[in-house]
Each structure stands twice: as C-alpha cells, then as structure tokens.
PDB file of C-alpha atoms and ligand atoms in Angstrom:
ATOM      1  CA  UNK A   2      16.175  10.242   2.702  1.00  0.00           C
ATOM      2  CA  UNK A   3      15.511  10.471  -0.856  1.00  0.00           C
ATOM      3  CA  UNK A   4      13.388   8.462  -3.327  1.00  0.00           C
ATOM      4  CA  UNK A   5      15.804   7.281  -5.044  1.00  0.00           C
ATOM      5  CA  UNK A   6      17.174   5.250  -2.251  1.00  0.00           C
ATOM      6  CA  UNK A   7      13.936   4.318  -1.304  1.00  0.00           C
ATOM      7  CA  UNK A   8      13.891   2.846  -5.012  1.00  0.00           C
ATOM      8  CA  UNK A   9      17.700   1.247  -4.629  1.00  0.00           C
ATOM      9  CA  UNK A  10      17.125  -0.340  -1.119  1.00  0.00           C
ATOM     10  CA  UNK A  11      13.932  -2.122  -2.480  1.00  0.00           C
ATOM     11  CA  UNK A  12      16.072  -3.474  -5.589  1.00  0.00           C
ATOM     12  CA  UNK A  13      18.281  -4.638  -2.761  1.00  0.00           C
ATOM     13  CA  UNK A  14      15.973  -6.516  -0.960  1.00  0.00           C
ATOM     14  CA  UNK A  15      14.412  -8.133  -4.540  1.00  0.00           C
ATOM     15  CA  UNK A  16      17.639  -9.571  -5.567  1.00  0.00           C
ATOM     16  CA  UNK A  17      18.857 -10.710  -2.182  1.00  0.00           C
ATOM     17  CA  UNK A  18      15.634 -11.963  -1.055  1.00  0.00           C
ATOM     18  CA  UNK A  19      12.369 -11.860  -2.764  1.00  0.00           C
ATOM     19  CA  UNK A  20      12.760 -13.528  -5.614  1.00  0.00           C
ATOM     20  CA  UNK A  21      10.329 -12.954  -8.333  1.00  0.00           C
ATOM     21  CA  UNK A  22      10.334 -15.670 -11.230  1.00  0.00           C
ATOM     22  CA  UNK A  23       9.324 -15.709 -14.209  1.00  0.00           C
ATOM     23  CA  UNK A  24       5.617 -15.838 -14.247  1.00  0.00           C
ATOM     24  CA  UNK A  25       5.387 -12.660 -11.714  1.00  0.00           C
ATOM     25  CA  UNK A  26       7.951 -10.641 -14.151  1.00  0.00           C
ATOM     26  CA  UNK A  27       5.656 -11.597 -16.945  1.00  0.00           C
ATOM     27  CA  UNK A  28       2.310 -10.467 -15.202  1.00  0.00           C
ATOM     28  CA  UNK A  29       4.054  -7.175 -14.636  1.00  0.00           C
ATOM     29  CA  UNK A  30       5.388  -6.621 -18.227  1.00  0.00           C
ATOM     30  CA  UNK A  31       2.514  -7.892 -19.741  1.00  0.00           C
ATOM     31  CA  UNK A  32       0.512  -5.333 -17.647  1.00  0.00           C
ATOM     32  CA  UNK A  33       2.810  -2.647 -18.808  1.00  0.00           C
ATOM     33  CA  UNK A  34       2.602  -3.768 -22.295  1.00  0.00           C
ATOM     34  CA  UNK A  35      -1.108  -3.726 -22.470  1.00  0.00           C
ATOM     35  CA  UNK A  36      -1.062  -0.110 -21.071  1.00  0.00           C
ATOM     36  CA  UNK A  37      -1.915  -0.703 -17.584  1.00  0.00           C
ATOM     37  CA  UNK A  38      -1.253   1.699 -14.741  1.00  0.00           C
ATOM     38  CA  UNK A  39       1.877   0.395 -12.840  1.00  0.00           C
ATOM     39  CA  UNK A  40       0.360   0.257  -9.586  1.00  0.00           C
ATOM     40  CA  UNK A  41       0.784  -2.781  -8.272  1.00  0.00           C
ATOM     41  CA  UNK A  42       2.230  -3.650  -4.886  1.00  0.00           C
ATOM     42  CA  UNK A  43       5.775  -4.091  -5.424  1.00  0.00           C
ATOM     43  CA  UNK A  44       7.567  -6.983  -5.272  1.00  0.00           C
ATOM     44  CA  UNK A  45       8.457  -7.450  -1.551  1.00  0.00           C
ATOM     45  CA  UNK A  46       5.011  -6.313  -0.456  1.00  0.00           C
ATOM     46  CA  UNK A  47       3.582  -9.404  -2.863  1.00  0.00           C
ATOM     47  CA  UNK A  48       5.903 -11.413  -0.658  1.00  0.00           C
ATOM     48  CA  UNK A  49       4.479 -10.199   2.272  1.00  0.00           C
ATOM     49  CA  UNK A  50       0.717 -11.159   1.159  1.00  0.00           C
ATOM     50  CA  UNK A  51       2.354 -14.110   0.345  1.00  0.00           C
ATOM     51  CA  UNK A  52       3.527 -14.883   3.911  1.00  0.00           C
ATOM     52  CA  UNK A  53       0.403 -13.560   5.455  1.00  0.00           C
ATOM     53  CA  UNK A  54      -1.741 -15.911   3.773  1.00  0.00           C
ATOM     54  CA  UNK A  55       0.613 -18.572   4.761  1.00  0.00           C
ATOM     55  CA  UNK A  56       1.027 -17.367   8.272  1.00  0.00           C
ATOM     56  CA  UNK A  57      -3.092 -18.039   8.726  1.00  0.00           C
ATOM     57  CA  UNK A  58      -2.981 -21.326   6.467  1.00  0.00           C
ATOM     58  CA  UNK A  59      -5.013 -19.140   4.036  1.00  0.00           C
ATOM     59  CA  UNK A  60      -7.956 -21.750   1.900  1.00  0.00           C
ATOM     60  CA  UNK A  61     -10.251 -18.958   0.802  1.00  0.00           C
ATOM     61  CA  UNK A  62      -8.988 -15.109  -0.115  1.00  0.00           C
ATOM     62  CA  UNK A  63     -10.763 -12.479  -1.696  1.00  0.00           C
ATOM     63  CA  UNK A  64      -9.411  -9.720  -3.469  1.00  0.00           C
ATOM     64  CA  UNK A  65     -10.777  -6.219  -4.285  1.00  0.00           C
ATOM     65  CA  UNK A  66      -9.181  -4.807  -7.362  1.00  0.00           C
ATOM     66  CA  UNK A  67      -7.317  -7.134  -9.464  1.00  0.00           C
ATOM     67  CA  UNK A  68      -5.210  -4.762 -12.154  1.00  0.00           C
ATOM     68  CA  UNK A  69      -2.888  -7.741 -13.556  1.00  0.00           C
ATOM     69  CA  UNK A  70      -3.391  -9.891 -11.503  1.00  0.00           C
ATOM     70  CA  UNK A  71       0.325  -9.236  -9.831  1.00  0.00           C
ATOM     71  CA  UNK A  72      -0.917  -9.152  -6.291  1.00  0.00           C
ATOM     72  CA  UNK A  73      -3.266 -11.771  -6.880  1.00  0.00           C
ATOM     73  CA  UNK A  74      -0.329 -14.316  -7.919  1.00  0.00           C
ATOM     74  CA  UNK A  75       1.654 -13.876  -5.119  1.00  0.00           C
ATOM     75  CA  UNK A  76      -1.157 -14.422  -2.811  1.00  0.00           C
ATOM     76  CA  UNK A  77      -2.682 -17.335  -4.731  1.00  0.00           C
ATOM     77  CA  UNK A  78       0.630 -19.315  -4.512  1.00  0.00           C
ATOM     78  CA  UNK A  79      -0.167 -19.244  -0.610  1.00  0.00           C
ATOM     79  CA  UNK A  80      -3.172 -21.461  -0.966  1.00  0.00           C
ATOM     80  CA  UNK A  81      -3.230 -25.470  -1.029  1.00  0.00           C
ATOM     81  CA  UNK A  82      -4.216 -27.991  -4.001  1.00  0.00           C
ATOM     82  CA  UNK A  83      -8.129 -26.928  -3.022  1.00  0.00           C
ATOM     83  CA  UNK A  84      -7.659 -23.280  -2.142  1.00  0.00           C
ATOM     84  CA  UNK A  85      -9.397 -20.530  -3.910  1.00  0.00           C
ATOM     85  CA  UNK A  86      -9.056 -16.994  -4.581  1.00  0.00           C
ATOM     86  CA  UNK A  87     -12.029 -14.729  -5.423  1.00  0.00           C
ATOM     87  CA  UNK A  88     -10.657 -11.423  -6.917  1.00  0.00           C
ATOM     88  CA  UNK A  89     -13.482  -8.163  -7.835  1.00  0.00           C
ATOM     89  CA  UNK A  90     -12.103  -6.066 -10.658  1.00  0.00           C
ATOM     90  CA  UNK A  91     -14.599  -3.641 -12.739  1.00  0.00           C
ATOM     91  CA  UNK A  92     -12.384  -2.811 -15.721  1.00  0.00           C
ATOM     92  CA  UNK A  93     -12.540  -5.314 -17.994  1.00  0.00           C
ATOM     93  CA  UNK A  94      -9.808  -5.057 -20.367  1.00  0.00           C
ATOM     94  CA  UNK A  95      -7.158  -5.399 -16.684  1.00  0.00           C
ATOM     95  CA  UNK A  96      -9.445  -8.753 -15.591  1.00  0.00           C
ATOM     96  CA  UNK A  97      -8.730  -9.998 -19.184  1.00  0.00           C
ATOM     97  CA  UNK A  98      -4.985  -9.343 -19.155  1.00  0.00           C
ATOM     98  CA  UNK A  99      -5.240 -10.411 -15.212  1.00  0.00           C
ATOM     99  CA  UNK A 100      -6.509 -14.146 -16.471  1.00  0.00           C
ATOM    100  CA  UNK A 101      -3.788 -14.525 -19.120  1.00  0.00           C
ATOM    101  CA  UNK A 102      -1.223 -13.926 -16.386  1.00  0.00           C
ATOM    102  CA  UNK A 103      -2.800 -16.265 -14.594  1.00  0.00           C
ATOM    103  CA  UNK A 104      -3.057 -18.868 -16.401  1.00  0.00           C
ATOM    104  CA  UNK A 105       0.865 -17.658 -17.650  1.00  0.00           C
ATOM    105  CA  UNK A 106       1.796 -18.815 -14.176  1.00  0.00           C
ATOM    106  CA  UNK A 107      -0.176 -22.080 -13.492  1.00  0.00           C
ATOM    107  CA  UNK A 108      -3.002 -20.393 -11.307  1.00  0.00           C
ATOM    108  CA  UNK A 109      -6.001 -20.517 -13.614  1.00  0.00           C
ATOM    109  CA  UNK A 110      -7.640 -22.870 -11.812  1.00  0.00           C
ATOM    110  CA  UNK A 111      -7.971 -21.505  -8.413  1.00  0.00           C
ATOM    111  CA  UNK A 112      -8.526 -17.806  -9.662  1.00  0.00           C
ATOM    112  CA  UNK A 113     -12.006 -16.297 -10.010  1.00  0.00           C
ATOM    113  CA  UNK A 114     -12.407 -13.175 -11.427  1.00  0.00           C
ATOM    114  CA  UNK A 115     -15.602 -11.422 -11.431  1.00  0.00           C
ATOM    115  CA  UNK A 116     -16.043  -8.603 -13.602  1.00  0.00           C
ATOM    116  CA  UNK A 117     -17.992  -5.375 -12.242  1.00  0.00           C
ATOM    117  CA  UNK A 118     -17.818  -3.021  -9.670  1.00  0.00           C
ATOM    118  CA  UNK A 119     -17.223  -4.585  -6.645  1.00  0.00           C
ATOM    119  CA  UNK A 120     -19.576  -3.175  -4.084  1.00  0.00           C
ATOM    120  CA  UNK A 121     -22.082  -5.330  -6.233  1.00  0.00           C
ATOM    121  CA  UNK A 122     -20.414  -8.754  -6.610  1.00  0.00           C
ATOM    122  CA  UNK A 123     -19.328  -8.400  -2.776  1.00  0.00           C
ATOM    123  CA  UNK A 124     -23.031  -9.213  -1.934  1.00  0.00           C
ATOM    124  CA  UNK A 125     -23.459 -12.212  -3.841  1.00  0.00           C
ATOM    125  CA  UNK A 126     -19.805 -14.163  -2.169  1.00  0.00           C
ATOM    126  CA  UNK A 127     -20.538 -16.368   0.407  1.00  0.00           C
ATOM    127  CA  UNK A 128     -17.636 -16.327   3.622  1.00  0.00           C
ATOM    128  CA  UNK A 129     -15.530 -17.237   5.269  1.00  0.00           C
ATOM    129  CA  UNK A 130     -12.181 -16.052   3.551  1.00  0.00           C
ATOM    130  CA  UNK A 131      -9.563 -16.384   5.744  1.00  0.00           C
ATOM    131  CA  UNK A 132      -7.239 -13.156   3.955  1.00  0.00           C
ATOM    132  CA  UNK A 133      -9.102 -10.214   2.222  1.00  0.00           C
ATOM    133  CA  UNK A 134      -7.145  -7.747   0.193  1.00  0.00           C
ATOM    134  CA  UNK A 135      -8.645  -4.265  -0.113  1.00  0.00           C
ATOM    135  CA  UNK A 136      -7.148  -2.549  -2.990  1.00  0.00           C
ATOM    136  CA  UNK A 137      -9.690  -0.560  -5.302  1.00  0.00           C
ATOM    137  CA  UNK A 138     -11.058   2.632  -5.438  1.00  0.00           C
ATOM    138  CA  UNK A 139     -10.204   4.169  -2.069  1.00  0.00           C
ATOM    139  CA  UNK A 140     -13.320   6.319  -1.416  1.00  0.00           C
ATOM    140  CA  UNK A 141     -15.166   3.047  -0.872  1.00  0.00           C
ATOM    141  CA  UNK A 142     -12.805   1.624   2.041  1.00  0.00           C
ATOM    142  CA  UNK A 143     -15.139   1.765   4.443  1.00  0.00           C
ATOM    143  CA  UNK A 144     -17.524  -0.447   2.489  1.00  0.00           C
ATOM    144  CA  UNK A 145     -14.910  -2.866   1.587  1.00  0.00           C
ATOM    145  CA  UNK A 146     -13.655  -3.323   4.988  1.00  0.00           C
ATOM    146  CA  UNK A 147     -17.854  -3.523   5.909  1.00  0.00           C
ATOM    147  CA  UNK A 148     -18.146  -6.800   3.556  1.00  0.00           C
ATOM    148  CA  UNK A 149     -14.473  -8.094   4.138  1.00  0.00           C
ATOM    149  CA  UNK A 150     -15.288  -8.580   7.699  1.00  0.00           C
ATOM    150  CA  UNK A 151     -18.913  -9.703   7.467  1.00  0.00           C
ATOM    151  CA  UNK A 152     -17.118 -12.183   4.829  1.00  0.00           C
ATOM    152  CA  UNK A 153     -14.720 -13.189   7.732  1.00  0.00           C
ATOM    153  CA  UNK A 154     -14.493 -15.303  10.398  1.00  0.00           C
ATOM    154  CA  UNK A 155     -12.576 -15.224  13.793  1.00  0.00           C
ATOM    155  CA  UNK A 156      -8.760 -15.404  12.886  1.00  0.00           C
ATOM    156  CA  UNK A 157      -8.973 -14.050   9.612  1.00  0.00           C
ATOM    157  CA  UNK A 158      -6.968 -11.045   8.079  1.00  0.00           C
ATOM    158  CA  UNK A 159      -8.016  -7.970   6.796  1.00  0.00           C
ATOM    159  CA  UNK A 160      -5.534  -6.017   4.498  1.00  0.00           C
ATOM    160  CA  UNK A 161      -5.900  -2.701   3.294  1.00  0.00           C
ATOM    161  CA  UNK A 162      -3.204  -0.956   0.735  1.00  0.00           C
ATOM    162  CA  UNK A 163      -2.598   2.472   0.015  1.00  0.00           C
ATOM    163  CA  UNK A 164      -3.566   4.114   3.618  1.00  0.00           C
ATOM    164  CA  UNK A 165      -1.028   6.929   3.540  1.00  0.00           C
ATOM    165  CA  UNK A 166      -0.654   8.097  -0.251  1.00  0.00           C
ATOM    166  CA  UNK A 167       2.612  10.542   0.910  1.00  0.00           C
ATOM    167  CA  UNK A 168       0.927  11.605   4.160  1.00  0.00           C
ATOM    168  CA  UNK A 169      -1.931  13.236   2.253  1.00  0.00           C
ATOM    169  CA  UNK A 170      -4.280  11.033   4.819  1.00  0.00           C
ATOM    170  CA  UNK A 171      -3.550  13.851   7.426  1.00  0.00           C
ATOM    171  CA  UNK A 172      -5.386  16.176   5.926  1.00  0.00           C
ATOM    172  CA  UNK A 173      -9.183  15.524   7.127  1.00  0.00           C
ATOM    173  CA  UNK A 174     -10.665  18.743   5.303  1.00  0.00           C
ATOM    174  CA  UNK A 175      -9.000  17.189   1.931  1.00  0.00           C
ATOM    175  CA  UNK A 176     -11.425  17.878  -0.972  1.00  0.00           C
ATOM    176  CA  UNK A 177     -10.436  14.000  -2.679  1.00  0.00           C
ATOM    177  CA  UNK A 178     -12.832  11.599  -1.991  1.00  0.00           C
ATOM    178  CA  UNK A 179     -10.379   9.222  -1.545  1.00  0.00           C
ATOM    179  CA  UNK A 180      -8.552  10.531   1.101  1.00  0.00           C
ATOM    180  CA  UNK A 181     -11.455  10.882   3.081  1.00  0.00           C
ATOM    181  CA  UNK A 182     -12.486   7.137   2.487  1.00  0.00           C
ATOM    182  CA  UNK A 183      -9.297   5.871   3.602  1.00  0.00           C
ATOM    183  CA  UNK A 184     -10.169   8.088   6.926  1.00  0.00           C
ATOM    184  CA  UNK A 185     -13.689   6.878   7.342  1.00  0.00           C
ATOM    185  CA  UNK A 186     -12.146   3.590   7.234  1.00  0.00           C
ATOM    186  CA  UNK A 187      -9.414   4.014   9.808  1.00  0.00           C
ATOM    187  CA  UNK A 188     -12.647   5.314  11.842  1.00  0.00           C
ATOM    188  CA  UNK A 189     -14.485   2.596  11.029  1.00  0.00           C
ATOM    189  CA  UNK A 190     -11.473   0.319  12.510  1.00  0.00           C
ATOM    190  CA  UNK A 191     -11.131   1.871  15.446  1.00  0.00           C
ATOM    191  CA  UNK A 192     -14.818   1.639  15.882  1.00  0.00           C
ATOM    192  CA  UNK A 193     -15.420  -1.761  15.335  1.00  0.00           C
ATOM    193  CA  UNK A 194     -14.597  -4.081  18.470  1.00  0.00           C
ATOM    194  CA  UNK A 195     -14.227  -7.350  16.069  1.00  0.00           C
ATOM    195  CA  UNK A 196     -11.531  -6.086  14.871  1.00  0.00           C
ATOM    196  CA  UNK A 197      -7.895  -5.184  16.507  1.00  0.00           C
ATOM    197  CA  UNK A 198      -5.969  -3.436  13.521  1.00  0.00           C
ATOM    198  CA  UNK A 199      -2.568  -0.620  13.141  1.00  0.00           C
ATOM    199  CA  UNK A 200      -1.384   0.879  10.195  1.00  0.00           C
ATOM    200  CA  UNK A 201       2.406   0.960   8.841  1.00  0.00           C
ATOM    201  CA  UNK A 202       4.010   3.397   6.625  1.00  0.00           C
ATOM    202  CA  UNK A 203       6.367   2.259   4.107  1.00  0.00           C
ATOM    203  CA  UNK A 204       8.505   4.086   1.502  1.00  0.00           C
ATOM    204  CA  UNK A 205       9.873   2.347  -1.578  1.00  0.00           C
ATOM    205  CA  UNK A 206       9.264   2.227  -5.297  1.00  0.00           C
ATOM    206  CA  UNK A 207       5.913   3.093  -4.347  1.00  0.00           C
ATOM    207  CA  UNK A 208       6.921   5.730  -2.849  1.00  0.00           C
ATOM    208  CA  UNK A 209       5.757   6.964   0.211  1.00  0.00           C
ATOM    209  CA  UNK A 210       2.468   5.080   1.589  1.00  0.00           C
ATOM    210  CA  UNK A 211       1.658   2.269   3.735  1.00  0.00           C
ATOM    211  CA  UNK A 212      -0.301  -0.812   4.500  1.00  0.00           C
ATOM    212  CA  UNK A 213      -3.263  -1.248   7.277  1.00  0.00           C
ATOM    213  CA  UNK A 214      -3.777  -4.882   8.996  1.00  0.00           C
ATOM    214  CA  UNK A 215      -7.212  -5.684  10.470  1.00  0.00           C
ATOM    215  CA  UNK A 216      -7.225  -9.546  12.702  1.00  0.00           C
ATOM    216  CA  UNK A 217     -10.636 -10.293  12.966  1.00  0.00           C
ATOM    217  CA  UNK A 218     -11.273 -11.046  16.666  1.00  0.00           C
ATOM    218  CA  UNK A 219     -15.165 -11.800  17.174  1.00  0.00           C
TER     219      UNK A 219
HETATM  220  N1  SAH B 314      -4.139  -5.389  -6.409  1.00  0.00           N
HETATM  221  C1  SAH B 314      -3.424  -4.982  -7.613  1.00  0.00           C
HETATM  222  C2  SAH B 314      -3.560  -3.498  -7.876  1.00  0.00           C
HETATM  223  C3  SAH B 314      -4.985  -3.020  -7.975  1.00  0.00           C
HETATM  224  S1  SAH B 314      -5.060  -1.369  -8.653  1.00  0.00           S
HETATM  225  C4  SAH B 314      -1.941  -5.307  -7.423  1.00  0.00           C
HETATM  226  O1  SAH B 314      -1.378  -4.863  -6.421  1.00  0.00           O
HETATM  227  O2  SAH B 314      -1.353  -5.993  -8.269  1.00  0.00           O
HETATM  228  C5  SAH B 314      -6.765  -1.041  -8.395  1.00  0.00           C
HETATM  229  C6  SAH B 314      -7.703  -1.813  -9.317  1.00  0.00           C
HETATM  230  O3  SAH B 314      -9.021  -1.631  -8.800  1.00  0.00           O
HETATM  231  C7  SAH B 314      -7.714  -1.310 -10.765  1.00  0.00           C
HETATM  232  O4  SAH B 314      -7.536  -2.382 -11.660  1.00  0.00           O
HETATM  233  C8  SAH B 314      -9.106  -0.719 -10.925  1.00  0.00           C
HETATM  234  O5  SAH B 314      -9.669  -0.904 -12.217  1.00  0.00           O
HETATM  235  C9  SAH B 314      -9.907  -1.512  -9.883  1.00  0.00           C
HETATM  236  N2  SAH B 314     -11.123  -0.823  -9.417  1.00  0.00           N
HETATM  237  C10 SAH B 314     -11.288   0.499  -9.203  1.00  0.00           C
HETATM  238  N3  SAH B 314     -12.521   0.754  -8.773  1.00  0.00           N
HETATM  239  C11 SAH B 314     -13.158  -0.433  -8.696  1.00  0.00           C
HETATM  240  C12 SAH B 314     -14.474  -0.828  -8.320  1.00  0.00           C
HETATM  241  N4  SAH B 314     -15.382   0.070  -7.927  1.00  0.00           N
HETATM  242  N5  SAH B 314     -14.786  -2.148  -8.356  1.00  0.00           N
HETATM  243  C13 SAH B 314     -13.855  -3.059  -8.741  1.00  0.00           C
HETATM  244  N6  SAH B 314     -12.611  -2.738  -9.131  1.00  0.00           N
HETATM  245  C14 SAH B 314     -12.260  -1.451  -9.106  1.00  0.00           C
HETATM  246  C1  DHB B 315      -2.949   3.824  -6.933  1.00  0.00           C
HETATM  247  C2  DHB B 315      -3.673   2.688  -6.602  1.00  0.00           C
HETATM  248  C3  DHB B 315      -3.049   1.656  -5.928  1.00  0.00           C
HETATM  249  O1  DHB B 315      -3.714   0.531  -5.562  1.00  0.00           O
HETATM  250  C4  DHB B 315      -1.714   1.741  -5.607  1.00  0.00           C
HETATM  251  O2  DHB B 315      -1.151   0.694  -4.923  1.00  0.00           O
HETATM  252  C5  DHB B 315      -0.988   2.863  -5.932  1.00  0.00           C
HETATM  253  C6  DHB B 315      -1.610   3.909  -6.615  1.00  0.00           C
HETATM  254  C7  DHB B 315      -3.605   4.934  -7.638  1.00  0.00           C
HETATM  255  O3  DHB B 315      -4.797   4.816  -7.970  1.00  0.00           O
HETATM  256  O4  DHB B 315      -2.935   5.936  -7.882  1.00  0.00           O
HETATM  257 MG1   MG B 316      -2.594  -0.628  -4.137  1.00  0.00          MG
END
C-alpha cells in the first residue's frame, strides 16, 4: 500500500460522497493563503465529526485547537438554531483567519473563539458539551481529555485526533513530548472507569495516523 493511493482513494471518497462546498474549500484555501500549516482533518474525517455530533444530537461542543477553523465548520453545521460551539486556539493570527471563515460560511454566530492557551481558558467553560474535540498540542492530551470529561456529561463524546502519527506512538522510550502525551492519555483512558473508549488507525492524505473515541459513561 502506498501513499499515494492512500491520497487517490480519499479523493475518491470526496467526490463520490463527502461533498465539501464552497465555504469549507474556502476555509481551507484561505488557511493556505494566509500561511497556515495544512493540518487539518481532511475532508471525510470533517464529515465524520459532522455525523458524530449529529449521531448524539450535539447542542454544546468544544473544541481544542482551532487552526482555520476547517474542523470547526464541519462540526458546527451539526448543531441546531441555538447550538454553540466553544473552540480554544492560542495563536492568534489562525483564530483571526478561523473567524473570517466563519463568518465566510454563515457560522459566526454560534462560534466562540477564545484566544490563549487552552489549558487556561478550559477552566473558566462551564459543561456540559455533549462532543469535545481534542486537537492541540499533543503533549497536553492527558489534560485535555482531564477537562473534556469533567466538561461532560453521561452520553457525551470525547474525540481525540492524531493518536498514531505513523506508528511513532509505539515507541514508549520516545524522546518527543508529544508522543508520550498521546500515551499518558491512552493510559489515562484505560484508567478512567467513566469512560469506555478504542482507538482507530487511518491512512489517507494525512497519512498514516488515527482517531481515539472516548463515550462518557458515568
Ligand atoms: N482542528 C483543526 C486543526 C488544529 S491544528 C482542524 O482540523 O481543522 C492544532 C492547533 O492547535 C493549531 O492552530 C495550534 O496553534 C493550536 N494550539 C497548539 N497548542 C495550543 C495550546 N496550548 N492552546 C491552544 N491552542 C493550541
Ligand atoms: C499536526 C497536528 C495535527 O492536528 C494534525 O492533524 C496533523 C499534524 C502536527 O502538528 O504536525
Ligand atoms: Mg489534528
């Protein structure tokens, strides 16, 4: 299997089936254009947030790292007329080009974006959120996943991206600090009996990583 048709089978499943209009194309070429990494979630796993937030009637969903906003849109077009999404992004140059896309596809109004590292706006939210995306700075996993849950309540769904990065998360004596948070946090899951989580690898235009789902239970 090689990357490349990794790459063609997820350009496959975009034209067939996913469906990205206009305002999601625009928050990712905007993004490019304004020099942002291109790390978002790709297309079909924005769908999938999409349909998990739909799947648990999603009101509330909080968001830890926003980039532009890509993510954010296809989740936020889960949520009713009242719904809101909270979304934690330190850099502020991505939460400013993260609002324009926003309010480039309609969503301005249910979006919060709060500017600063997010271990310290996490303290100030007040629950429940009924989805939480985890997908900032890996090394601090464990205390995103500590607040999403404590931000949860019984039903809700925890999601955590990039748990895999190419398999490098086998290697527990790994010198990168992220690596090891992704661990503690799979330890952490494990560990905590609110919770009843797995993990799934994927491969794609991303590459080789994968995706780790957290129900809370209690
Ligand atoms: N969820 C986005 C991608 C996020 S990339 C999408 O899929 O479309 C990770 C983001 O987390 C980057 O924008 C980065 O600036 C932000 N980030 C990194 N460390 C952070 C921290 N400590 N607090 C808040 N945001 C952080
Ligand atoms: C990186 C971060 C992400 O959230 C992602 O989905 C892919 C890569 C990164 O920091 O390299
Ligand atoms: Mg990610």
């Amino acid at each position: 299997m090689s990357e490349t048709l990794w790459r063609d089978v997820d350009s496959y499943f975009d034209e067939v089936l996913v469906a990205e209009d206009e305002a999601l194309v625009a928050a990712r070429d905007n993004s490019r254009a304004a020099g942002l990494p291109d790390i978002a979630v790709a297309p079909n796993q924005g769908k999938l947030l999409h349909l998990l937030a739909r799947t648990v009637k999603a009101r509330r969903i909080l968001e830890v790292g926003t980039l532009g906003g890509y993510s954010t849109i296809w989740m936020a077009r889960a949520l009713p007329q009242d719904g809101e999404l909270i979304t934690l992004e330190h850099n502020p140059h991505h939460a400013e080009v993260a609002r324009a896309n926003f309010a480039r596809a309609g969503l301005a109004s249910k979006i919060q974006v709060i500017v600063g590292p997010a271990i310290e706006a996490l303290p100030s939210l007040s629950g429940p959120f009924d989805l939480s995306f985890i997908d900032a700075d890996k090394r601090s996993n464990p205390d995103y996943f500590r607040w999403a849950l404590k931000l949860s309540r019984r039903g809700s769904l925890i999601v955590i991206d990039n748990v895999v990065r190419g398999g490098r998360v086998l290697d527990g004596a790994s010198s990168d600090p992220d690596v090891q948070g992704i661990r503690r946090c799979y330890e952490a899951l494990a560990a905590e009996p609110r919770v009843v989580a797995t993990a799934i690898q994927t491969v794609g235009i991303k590459g080789h990583d994968g995706l780790a789902i957290a129900l809370v239970v209690g």
